[in-house]
Coordinates of C-alpha atoms in Angstrom, one line a residue:
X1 CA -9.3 -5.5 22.1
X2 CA -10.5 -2.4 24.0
X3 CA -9.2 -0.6 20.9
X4 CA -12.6 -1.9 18.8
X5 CA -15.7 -0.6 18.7
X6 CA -18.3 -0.8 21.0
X7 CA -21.2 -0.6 18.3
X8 CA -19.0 -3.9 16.2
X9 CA -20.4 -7.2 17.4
X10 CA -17.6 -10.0 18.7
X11 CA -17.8 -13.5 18.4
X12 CA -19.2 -15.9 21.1
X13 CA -16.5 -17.9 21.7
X14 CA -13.5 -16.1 19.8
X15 CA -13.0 -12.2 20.9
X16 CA -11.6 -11.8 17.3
X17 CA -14.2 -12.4 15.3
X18 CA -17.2 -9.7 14.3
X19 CA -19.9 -9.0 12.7
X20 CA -21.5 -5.9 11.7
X21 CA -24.6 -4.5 13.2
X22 CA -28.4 -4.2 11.4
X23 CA -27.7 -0.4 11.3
X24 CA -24.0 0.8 10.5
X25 CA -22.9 3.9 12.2
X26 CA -22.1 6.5 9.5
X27 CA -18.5 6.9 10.2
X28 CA -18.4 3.3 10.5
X29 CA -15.8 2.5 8.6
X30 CA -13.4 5.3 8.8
X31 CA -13.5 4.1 12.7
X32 CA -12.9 0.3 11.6
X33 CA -10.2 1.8 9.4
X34 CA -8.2 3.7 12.1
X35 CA -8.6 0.9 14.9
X36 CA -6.7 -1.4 12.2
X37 CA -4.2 1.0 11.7
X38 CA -3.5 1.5 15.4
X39 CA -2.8 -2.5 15.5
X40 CA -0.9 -2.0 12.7
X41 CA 1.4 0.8 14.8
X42 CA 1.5 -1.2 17.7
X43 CA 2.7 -4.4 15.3
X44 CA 5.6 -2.1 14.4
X45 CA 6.5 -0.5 17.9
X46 CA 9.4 -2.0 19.1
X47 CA 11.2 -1.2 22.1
X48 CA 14.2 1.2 22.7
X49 CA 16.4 1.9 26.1
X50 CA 16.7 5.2 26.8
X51 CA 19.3 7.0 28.8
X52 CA 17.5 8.5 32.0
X53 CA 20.1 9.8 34.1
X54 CA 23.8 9.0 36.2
X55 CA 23.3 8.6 39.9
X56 CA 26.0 8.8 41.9
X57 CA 26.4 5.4 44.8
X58 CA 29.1 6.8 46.4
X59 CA 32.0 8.7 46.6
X60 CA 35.2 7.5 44.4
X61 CA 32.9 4.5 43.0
X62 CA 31.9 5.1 39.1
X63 CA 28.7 6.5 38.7
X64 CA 25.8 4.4 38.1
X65 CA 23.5 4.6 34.5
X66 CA 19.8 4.8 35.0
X67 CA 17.9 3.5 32.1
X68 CA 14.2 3.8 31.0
X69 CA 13.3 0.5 29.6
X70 CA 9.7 -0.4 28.7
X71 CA 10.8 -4.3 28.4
X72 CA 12.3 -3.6 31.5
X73 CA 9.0 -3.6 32.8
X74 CA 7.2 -5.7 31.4
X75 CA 9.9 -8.7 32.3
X76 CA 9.7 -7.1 35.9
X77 CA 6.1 -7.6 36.4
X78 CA 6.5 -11.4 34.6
X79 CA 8.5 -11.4 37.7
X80 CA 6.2 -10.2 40.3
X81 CA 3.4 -12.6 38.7
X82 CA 5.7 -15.6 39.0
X83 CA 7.8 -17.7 41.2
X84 CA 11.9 -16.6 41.1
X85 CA 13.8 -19.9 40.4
X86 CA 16.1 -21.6 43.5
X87 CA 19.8 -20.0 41.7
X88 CA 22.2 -17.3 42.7
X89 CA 21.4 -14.0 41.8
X90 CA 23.9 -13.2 39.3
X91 CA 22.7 -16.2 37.4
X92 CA 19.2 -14.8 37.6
X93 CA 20.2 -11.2 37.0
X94 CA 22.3 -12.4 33.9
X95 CA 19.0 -14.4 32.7
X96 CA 16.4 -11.3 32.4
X97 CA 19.0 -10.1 30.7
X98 CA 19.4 -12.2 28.2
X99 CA 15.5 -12.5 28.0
X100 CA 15.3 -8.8 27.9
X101 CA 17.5 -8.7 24.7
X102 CA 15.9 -11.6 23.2
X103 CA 12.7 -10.0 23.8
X104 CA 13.8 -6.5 21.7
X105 CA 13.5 -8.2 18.4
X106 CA 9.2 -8.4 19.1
X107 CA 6.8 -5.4 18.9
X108 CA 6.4 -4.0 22.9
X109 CA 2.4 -4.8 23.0
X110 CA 3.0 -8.5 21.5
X111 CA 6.3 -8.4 24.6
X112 CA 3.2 -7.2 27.1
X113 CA 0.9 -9.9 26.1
X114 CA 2.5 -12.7 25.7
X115 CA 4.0 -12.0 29.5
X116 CA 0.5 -11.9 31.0
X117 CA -0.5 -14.9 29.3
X118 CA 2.8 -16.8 30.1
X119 CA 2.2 -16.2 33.7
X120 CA -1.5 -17.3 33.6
X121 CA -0.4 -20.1 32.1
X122 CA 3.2 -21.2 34.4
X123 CA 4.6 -21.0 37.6
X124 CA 8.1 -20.4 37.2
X125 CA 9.5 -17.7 35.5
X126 CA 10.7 -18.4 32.1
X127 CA 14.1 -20.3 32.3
X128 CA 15.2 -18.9 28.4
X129 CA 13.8 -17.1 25.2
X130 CA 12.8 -20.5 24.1
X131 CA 10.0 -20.6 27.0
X132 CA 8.1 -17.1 26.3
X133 CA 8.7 -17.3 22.7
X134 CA 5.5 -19.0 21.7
X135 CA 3.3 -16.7 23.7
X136 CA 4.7 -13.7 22.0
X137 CA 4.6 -15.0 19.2
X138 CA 0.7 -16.4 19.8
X139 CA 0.4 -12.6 20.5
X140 CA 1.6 -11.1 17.5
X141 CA -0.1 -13.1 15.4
X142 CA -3.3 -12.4 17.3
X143 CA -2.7 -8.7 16.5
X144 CA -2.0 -9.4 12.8
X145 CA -5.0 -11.2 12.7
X146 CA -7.3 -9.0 14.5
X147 CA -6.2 -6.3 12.2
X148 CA -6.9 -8.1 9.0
X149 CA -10.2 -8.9 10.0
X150 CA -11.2 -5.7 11.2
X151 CA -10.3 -3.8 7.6
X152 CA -12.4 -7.1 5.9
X153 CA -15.0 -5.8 8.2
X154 CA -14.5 -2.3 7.5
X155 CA -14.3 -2.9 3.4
X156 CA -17.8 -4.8 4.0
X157 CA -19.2 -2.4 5.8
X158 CA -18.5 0.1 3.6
X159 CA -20.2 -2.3 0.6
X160 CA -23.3 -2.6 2.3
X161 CA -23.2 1.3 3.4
X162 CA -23.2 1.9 -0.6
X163 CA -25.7 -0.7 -1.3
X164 CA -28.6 0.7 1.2
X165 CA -27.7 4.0 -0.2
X166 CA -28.4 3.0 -3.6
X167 CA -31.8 1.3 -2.1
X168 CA -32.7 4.6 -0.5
X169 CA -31.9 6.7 -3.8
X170 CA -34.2 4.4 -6.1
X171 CA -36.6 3.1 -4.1
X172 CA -39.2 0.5 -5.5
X173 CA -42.3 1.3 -6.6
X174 CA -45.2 -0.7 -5.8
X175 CA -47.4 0.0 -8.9
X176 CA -44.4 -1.8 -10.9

């Protein structure tokens, strides 16, 4: 939400909700415009692995692959925020991966979102796909949304832009 305007006005209780101001800005809706279509690029910004480096452990042992993974991340810091689960580590190791994977299919900022809110919301960190999914998916939709609303707010700004400009052009005369 930092992406929106300061000069648009938000909803009391909902963040993604707005209403225009008494006095538009003129580039108003150009800028209402472009903030949709970053939520529309973020909505279609998945994540990819990238290939960083080898490092080498030791001598005679293989070397090991260093990846840059933004999911990576993300999951890692769901991690930090949340308490690790009584198991052995290879079980828990083989989880986040799974949940890393599962995780790919979801745009990286709806991924990012739904992590915070999962670990506002629980204590444990998630036992499957099946436990973040809803959150993401809360998230994505929120995005959608917010973007829909903000180009129905931009093509009604623009409407009342014309219409005071039309007002200013012919204005009324009080002798009629």
């Amino acid at each position: 939400m930092a992406l929106v305007p300061d000069w648009l006005h938000r909803g009391l209780f909902e963040d993604d909700h707005f209403a225009l101001p008494q006095v538009i800005p003129t580039g108003g809706p150009k800028q209402l415009r472009d903030v949709a279509q970053r939520f529309r690029d973020s909505l279609s910004d998945f994540a990819v692995r990238r290939f960083v480096r080898d490092e080498i452990v030791e001598e005679g042992k293989p070397p090991r692959r260093i990846f840059d993974d933004p999911l990576d991340q993300i999951l890692g810091e769901l991690r930090l925020r949340t308490v690790i689960r009584q198991e052995h580590q290879e079980e828990a190791r083989a989880r986040f991966r799974l949940l890393r994977d599962d995780c790919r299919k979801h745009p990286t900022e709806a991924v990012r979102e739904g992590a915070v809110a999962y670990a506002l919301k629980n204590k444990f960190f998630p036992a499957g796909y099946a436990e973040i999914r809803p959150f993401i998916m809360s998230a994505e939709n929120k995005r959608a949304r917010t973007m829909h609303r903000l180009l129905q707010t931009a093509d009604k700004a623009e409407t009342l832009m014309e219409r005071q400009a039309r007002v200013d052009a012919d204005p009324v005369d009080p002798a009629e």
